[in-house]
CSV table of C-alpha atoms and ligand atoms in Angstrom, one decimal:
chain,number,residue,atom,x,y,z
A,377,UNK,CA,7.2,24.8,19.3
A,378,UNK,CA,9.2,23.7,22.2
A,379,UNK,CA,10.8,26.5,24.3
A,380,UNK,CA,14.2,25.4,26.3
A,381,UNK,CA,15.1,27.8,29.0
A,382,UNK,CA,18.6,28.5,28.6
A,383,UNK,CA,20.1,30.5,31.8
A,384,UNK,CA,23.4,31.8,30.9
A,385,UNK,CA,23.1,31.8,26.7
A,386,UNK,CA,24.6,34.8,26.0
A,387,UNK,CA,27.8,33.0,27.2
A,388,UNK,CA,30.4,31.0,25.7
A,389,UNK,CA,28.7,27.4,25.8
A,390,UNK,CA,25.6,28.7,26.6
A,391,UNK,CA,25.5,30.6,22.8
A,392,UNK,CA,26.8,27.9,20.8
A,393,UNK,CA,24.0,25.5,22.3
A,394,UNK,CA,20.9,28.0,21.5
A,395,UNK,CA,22.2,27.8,17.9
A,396,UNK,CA,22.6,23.8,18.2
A,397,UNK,CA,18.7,24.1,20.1
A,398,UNK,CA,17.5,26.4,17.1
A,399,UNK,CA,18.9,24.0,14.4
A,400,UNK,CA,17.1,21.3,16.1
A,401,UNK,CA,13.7,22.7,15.8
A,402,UNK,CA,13.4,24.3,19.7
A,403,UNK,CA,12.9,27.8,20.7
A,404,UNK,CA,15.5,29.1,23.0
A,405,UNK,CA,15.1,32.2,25.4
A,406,UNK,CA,17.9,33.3,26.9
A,407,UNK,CA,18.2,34.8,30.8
A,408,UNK,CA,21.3,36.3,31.0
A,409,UNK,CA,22.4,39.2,33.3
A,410,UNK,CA,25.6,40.1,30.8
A,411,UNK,CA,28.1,39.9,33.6
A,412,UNK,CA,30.6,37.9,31.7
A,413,UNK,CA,28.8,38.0,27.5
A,414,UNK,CA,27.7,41.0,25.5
A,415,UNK,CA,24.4,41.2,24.1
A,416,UNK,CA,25.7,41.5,20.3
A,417,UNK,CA,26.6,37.8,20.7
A,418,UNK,CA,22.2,37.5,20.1
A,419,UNK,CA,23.4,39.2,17.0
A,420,UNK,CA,25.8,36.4,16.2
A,421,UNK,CA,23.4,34.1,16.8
A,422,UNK,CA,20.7,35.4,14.5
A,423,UNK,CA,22.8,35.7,11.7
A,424,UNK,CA,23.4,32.3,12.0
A,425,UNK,CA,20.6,30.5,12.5
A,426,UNK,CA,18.1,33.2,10.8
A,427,UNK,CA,16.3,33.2,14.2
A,428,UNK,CA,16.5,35.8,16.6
A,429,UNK,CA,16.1,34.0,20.4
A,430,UNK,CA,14.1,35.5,23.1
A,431,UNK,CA,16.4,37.4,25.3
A,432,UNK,CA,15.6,38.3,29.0
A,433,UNK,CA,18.2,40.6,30.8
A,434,UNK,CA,17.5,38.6,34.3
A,435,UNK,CA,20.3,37.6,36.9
A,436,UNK,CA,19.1,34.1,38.4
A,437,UNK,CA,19.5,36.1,41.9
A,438,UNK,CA,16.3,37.2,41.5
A,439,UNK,CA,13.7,34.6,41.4
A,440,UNK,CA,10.5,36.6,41.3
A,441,UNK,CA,12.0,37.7,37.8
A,442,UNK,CA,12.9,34.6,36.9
A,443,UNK,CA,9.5,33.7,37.6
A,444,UNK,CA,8.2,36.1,34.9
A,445,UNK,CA,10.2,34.8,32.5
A,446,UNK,CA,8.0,31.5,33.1
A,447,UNK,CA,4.8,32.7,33.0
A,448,UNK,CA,5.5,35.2,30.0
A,449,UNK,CA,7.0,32.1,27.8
A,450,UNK,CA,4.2,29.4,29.2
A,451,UNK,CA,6.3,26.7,26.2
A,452,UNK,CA,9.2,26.4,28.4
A,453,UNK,CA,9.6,22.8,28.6
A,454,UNK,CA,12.9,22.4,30.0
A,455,UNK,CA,16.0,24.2,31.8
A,456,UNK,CA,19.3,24.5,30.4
A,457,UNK,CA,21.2,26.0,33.5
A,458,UNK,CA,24.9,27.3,32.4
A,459,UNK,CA,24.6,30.9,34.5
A,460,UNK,CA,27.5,30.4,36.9
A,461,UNK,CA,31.0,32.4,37.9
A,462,UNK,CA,33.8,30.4,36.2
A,463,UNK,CA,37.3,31.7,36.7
A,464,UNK,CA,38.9,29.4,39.4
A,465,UNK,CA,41.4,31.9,40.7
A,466,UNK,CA,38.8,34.4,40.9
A,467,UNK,CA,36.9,31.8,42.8
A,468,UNK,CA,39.8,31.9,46.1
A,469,UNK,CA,40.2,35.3,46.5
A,470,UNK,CA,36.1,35.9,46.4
A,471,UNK,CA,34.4,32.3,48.1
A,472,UNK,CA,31.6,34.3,48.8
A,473,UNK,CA,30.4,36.1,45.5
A,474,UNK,CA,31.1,32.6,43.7
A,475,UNK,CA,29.2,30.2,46.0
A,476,UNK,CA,26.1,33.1,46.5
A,477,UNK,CA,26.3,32.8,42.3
A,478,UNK,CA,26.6,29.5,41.4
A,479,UNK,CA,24.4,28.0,44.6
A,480,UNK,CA,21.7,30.4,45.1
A,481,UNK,CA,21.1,30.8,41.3
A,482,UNK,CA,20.8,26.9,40.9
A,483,UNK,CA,18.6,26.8,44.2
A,484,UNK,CA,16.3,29.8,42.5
A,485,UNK,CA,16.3,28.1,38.9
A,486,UNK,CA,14.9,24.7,40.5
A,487,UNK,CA,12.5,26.4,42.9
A,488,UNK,CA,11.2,28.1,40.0
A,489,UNK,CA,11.0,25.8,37.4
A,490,UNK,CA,9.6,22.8,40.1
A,491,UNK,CA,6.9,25.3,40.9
A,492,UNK,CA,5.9,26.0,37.5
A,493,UNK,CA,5.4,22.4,36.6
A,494,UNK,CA,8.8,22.5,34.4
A,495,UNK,CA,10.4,19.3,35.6
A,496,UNK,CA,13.5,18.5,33.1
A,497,UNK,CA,17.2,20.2,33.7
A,498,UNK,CA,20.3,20.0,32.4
A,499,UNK,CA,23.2,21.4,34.4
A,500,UNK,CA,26.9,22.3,33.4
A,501,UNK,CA,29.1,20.2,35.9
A,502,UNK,CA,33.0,19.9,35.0
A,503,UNK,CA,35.6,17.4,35.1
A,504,UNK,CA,37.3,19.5,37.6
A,505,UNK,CA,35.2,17.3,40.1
A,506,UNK,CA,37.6,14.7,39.5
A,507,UNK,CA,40.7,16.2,40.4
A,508,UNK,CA,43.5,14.2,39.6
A,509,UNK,CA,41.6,11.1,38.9
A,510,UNK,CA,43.7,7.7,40.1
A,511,UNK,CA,42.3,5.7,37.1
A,512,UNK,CA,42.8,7.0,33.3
A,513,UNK,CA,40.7,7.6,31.2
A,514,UNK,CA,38.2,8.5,33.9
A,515,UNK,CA,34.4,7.4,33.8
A,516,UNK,CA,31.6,8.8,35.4
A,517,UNK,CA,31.7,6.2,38.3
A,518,UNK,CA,35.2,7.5,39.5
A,519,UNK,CA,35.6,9.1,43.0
A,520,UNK,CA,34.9,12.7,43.5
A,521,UNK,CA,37.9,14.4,44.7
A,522,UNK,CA,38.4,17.2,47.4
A,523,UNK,CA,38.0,20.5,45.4
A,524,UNK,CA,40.9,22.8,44.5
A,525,UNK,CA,39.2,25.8,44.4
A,526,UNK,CA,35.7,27.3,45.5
A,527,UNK,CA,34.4,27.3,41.7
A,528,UNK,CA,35.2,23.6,41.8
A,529,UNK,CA,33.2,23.0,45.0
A,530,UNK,CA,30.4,24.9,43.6
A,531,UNK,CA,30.0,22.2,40.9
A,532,UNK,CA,30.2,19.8,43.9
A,533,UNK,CA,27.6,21.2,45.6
A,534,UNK,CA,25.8,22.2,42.7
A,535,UNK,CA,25.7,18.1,41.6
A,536,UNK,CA,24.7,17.0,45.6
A,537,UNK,CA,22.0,19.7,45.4
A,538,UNK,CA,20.4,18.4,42.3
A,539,UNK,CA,20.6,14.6,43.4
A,540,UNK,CA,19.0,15.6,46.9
A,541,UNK,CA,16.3,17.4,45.5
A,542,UNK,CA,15.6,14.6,42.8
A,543,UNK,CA,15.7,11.6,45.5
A,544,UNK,CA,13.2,13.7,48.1
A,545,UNK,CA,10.7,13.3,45.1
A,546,UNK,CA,10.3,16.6,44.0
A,547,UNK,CA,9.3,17.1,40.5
A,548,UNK,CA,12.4,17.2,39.2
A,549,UNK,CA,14.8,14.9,36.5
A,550,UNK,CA,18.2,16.0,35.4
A,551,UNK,CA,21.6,15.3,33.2
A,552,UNK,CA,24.6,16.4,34.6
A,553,UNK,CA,27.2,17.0,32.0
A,554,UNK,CA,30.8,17.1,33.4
A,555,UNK,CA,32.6,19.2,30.5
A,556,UNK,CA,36.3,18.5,29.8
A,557,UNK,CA,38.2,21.5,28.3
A,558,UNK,CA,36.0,23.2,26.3
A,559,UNK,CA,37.4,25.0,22.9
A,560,UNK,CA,37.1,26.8,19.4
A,561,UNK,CA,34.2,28.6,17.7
A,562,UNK,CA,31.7,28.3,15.7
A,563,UNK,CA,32.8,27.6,12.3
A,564,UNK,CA,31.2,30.8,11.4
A,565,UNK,CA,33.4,32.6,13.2
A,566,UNK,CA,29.7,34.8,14.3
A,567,UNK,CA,30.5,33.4,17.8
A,568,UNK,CA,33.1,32.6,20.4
A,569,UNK,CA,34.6,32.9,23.6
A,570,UNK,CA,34.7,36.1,24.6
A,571,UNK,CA,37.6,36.3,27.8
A,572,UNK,CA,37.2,39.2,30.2
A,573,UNK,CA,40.6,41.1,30.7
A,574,UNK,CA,43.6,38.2,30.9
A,575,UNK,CA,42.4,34.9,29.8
A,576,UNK,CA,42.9,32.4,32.1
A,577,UNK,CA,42.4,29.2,29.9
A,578,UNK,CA,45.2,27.8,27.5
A,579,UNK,CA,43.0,28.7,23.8
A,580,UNK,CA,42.5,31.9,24.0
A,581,UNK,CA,45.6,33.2,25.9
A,582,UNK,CA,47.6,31.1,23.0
A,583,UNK,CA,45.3,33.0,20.1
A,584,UNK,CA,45.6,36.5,21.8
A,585,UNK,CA,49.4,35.7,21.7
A,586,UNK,CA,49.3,34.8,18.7
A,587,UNK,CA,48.0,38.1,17.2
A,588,UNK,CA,50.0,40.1,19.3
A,589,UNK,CA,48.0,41.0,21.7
A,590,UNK,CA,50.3,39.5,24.4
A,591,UNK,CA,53.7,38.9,24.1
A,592,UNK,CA,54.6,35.7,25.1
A,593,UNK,CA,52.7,32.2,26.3
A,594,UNK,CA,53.4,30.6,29.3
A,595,UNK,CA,53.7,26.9,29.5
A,596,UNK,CA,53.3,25.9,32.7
A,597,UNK,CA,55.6,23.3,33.6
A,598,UNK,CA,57.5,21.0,31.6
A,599,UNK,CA,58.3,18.5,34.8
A,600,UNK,CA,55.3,16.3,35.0
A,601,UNK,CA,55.6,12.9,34.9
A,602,UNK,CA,53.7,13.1,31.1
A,603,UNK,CA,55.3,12.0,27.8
A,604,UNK,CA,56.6,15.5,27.5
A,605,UNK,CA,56.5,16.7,30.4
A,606,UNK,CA,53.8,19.4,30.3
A,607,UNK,CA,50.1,18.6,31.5
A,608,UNK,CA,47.7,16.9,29.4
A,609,UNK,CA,43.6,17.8,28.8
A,610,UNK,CA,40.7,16.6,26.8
A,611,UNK,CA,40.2,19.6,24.7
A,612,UNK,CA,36.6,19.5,23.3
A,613,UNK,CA,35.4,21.5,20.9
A,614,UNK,CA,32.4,24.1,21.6
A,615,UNK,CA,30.2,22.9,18.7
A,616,UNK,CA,30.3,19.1,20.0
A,617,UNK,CA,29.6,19.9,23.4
A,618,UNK,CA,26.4,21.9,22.2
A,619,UNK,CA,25.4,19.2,20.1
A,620,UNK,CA,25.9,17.0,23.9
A,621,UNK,CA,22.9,19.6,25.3
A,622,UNK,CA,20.9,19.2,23.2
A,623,UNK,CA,20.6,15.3,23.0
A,624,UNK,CA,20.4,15.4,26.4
A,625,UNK,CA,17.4,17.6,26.2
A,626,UNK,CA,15.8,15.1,23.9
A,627,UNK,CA,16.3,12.4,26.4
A,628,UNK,CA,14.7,14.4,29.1
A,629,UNK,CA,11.6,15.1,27.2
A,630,UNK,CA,11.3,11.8,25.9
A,631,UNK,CA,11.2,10.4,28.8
A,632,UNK,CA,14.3,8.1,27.8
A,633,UNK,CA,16.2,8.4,30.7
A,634,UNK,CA,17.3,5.0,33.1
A,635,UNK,CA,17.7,7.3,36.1
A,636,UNK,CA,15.8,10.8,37.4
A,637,UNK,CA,20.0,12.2,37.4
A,638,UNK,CA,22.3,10.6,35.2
A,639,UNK,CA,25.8,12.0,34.6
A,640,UNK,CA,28.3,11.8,31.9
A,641,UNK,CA,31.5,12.8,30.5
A,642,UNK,CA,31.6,15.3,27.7
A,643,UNK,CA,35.2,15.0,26.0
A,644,UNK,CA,37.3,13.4,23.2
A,645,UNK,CA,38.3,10.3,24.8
A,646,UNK,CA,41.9,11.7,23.7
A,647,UNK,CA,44.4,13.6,25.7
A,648,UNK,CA,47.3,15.9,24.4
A,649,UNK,CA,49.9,17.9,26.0
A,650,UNK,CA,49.9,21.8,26.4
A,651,UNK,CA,53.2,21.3,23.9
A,652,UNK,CA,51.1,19.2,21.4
A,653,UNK,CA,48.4,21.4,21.5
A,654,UNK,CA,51.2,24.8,20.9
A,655,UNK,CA,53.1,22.8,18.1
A,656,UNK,CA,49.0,21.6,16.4
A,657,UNK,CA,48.2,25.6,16.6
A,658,UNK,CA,51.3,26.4,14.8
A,659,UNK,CA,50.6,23.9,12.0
A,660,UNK,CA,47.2,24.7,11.4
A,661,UNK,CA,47.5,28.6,10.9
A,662,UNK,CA,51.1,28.9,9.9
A,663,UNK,CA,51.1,31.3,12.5
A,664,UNK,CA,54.6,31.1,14.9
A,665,UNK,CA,53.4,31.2,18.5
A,666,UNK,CA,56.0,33.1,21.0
A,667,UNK,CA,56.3,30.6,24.2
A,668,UNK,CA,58.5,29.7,26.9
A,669,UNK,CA,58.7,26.9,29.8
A,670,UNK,CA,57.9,28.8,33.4
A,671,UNK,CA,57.1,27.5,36.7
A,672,UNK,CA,53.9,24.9,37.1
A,673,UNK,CA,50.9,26.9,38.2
A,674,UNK,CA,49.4,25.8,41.5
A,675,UNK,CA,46.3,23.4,41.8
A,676,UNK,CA,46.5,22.4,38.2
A,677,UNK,CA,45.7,18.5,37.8
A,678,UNK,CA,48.9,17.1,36.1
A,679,UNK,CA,47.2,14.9,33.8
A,680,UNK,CA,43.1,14.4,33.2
A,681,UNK,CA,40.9,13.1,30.0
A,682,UNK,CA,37.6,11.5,29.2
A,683,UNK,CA,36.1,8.3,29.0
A,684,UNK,CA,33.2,9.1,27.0
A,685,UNK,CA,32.0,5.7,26.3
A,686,UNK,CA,28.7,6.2,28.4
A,687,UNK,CA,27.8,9.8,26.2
A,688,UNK,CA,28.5,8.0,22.8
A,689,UNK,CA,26.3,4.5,24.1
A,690,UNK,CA,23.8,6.0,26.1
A,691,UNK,CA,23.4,9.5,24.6
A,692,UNK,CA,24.1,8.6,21.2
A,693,UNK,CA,26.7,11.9,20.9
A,694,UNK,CA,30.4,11.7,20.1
A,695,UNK,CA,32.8,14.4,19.7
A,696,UNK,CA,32.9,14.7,15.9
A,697,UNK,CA,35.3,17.9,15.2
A,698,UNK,CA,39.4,17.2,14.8
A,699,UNK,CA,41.7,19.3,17.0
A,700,UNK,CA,43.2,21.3,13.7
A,701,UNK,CA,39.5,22.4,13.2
A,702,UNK,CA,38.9,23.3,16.8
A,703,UNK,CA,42.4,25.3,16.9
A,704,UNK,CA,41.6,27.0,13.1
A,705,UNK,CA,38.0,27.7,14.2
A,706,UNK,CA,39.5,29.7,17.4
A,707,UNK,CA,41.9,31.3,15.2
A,708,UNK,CA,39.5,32.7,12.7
A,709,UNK,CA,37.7,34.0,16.0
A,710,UNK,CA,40.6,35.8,17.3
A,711,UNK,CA,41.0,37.3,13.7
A,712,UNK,CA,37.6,38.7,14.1
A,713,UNK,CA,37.1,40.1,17.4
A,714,UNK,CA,40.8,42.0,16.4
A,715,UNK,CA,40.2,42.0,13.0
B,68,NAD,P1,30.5,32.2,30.4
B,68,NAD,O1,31.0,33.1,31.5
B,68,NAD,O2,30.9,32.5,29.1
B,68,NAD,O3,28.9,32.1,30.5
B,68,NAD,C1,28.2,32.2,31.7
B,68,NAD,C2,27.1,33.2,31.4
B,68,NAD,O4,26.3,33.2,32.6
B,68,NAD,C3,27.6,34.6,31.1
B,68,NAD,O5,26.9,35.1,30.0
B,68,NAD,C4,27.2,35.4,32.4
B,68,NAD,O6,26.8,36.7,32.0
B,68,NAD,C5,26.0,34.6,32.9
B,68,NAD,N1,25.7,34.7,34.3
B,68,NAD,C6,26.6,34.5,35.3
B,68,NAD,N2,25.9,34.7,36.5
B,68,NAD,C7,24.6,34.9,36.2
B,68,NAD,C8,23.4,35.1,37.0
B,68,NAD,N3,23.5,35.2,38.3
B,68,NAD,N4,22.3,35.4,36.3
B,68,NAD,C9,22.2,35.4,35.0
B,68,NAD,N5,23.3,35.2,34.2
B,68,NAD,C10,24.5,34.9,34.8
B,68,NAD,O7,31.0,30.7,30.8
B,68,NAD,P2,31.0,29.4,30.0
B,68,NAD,O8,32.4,29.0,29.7
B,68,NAD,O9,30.0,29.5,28.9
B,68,NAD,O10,30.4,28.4,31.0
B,68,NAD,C11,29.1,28.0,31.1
B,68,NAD,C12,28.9,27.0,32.2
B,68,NAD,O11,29.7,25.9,32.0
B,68,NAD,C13,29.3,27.5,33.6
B,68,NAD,O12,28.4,26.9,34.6
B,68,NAD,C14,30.7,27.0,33.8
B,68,NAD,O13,31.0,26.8,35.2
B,68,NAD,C15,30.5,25.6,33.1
B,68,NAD,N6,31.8,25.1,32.7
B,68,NAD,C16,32.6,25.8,31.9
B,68,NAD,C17,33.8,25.3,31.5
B,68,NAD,C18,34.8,26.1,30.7
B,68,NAD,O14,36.0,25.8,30.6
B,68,NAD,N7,34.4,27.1,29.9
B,68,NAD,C19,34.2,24.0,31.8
B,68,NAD,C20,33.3,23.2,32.6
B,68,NAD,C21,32.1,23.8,33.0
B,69,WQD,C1,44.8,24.0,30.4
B,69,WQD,C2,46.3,23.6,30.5
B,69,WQD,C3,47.6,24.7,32.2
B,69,WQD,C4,47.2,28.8,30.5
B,69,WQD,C5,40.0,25.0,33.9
B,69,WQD,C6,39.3,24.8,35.2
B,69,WQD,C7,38.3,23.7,35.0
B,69,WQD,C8,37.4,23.8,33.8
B,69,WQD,C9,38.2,24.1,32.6
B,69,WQD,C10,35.4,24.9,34.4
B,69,WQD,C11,46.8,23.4,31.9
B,69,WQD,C12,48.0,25.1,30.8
B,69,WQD,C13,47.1,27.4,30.7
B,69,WQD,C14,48.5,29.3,30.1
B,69,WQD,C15,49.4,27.1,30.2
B,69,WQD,N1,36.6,24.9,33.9
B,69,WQD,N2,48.2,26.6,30.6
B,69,WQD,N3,49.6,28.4,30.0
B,69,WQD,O1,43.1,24.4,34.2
B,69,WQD,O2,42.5,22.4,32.7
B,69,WQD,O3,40.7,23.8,33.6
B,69,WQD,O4,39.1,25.2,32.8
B,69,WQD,O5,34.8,24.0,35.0
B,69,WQD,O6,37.6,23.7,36.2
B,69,WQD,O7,40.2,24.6,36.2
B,69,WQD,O8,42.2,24.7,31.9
B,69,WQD,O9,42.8,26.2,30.0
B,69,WQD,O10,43.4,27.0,32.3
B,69,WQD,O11,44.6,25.1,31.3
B,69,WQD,O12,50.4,26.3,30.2
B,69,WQD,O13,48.7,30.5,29.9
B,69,WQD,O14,47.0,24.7,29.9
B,69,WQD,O15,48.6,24.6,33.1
B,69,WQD,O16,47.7,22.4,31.9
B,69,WQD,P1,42.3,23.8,33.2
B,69,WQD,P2,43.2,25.8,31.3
């Protein structure tokens, strides 16, 4: 059977996709050094799939252990590399821990892969690399903006480091997946984000308000130049974008791919407001959601969503799941982690 190294799968996305990787016939082993996921979530996973995936406690810092993890699974055929720090405001106050993390671990994975013949990688990039994108919807051929934050220059980076390293003519092919707004659960509710302390994203700050856990939400802002007035996203839903990693994997290892990097969009094609997406939560669970307009929070992109058309031509992978199942499915999380 086909092993995919998946760095980071103990996380949020990285979880979901070793279940989608399972469910598609490949082995998964997970490094993971549990600095932001649990290692019940291997738990979740088993009870989903009926599989339990190899798990390796191993922080991508340390290549000579990453290096046992190849030799000791010798059917690792290709990379999945998610393992990265991800909380933008984080990012500013510590430049150093978050470009040492997400540059030296991608350096280490691709030294170590490339030198044990392992050729194929698949890296989590993110739409923040557009900024505010002068074009809407914005395709993959749209300008790379100035970064906002060191997080978002470490996807930068990351994306220049991997085309460098492909054009010298090293042994080494890759899709980069730019990620819109990742959201929800599994349907299972066995899965799902797991925040550290405040959550910083939109979902689950609106679900841990919504079961009481905070008091109020925030919307930030209510003065952009948007229908009404608060920002919009591409909310994608956590199953889809799995589903995205592992077609992607396929095309790697079937050789299939036009280019040694090729990049695409992973989102909806569909924008909605914060407001939209507070009244579609509401709907859905019945549940009223305590909110109120405050000041705009600084570096957020007024107004940014997807134009998938490459992913659903070239890929063959469109976002399938409706918003009221993404919102329900993060509900039904929240009811379990606080159940
Ligand atoms: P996450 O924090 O839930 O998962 C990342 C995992 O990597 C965690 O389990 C963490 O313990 C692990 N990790 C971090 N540094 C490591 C290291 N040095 N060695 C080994 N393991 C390490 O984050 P996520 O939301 O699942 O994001 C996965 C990837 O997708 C990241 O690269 C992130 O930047 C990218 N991304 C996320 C979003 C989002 O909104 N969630 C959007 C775009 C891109
Ligand atoms: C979404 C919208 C907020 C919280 C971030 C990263 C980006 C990518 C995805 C990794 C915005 C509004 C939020 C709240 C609110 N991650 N909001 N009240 O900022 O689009 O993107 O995650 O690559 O790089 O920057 O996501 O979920 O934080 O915010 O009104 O309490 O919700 O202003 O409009 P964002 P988010």
């Amino acid at each position: 059977m086909k092993s995919i190294l998946v760095t980071g799968g103990t996380g949020y996305i990285g979880s979901h996709t070793v279940v989608e990787l399972q469910q598609a016939g490949f082995e998964a082993v997970i490094v993971d050094n549990l600095s932001n996921s649990d290692r019940s979530v291997i738990d979740g996973i088993t009870r989903i799939t009926g599989i339990r995936p190899h798990f390796e406690q191993v922080d991508c810092l340390d290549d000579k252990k990453l290096s046992d993890v190849f030799r000791k699974h010798p059917d690792i055929k290709a990379v999945i590399h998610f393992a990265a720090s991800k909380a933008v405001g984080e990012s500013v106050q510590k430049p150093l821990l978050y470009y040492r993390n997400n540059l030296q671990s991608l350096l280490n994975v691709i030294e170590v892969m490339t030198a044990q013949g392992v050729p194929s990688l698949v890296f989590s990039s993110s739409c923040t690399v557009y900024g505010q994108p002068d074009v809407l919807p914005v395709t993959e051929d749209a300008p790379v903006k100035a970064a906002m934050s060191p997080y978002g220059n470490t996807k930068q980076i990351s994306e220049e480091i991997i085309r460098d390293i492909v054009y010298s003519g090293a042994p080494l092919k890759s899709i980069l997946l730019r990620y819109f707004n990742p959201i929800g659960a599994h349907p299972s509710a066995e899965i799902g984000e797991l925040p550290n302390g405040v959550p910083q994203n939109l979902v689950p700050f609106i679900t841990q308000t919504a079961i009481g856990l905070r008091p109020v939400l925030q919307v930030f802002g209510n003065d952009y130049h948007t229908p009404d007035g608060s920002c919009i996203r591409d909310y994608i839903n956590v199953v889809d974008l799995a589903k995205a990693h592992v077609v992607a994997i396929q095309r790697l290892l079937q050789e299939k791919a036009d280019a040694p990097v090729e990049t695409f969009n992973i989102g909806t094609g569909r924008g909605l407001s914060v407001l939209e997406l507070v009244d579609t939560f509401q709907k859905v669970t019945g549940v009223a959601l305590p909110y109120r307009i405050a000041a705009r929070r600084e570096g957020d992109i007024e107004q940014v969503w997807a134009d998938p058309h490459k992913a659903n031509t070239v890929l063959g992978w469109t976002a399938k799941e409706t918003i009221e199942d993404t919102l329900l499915s993060a509900w039904r999380w929240q009811l379990v982690v606080n159940g």
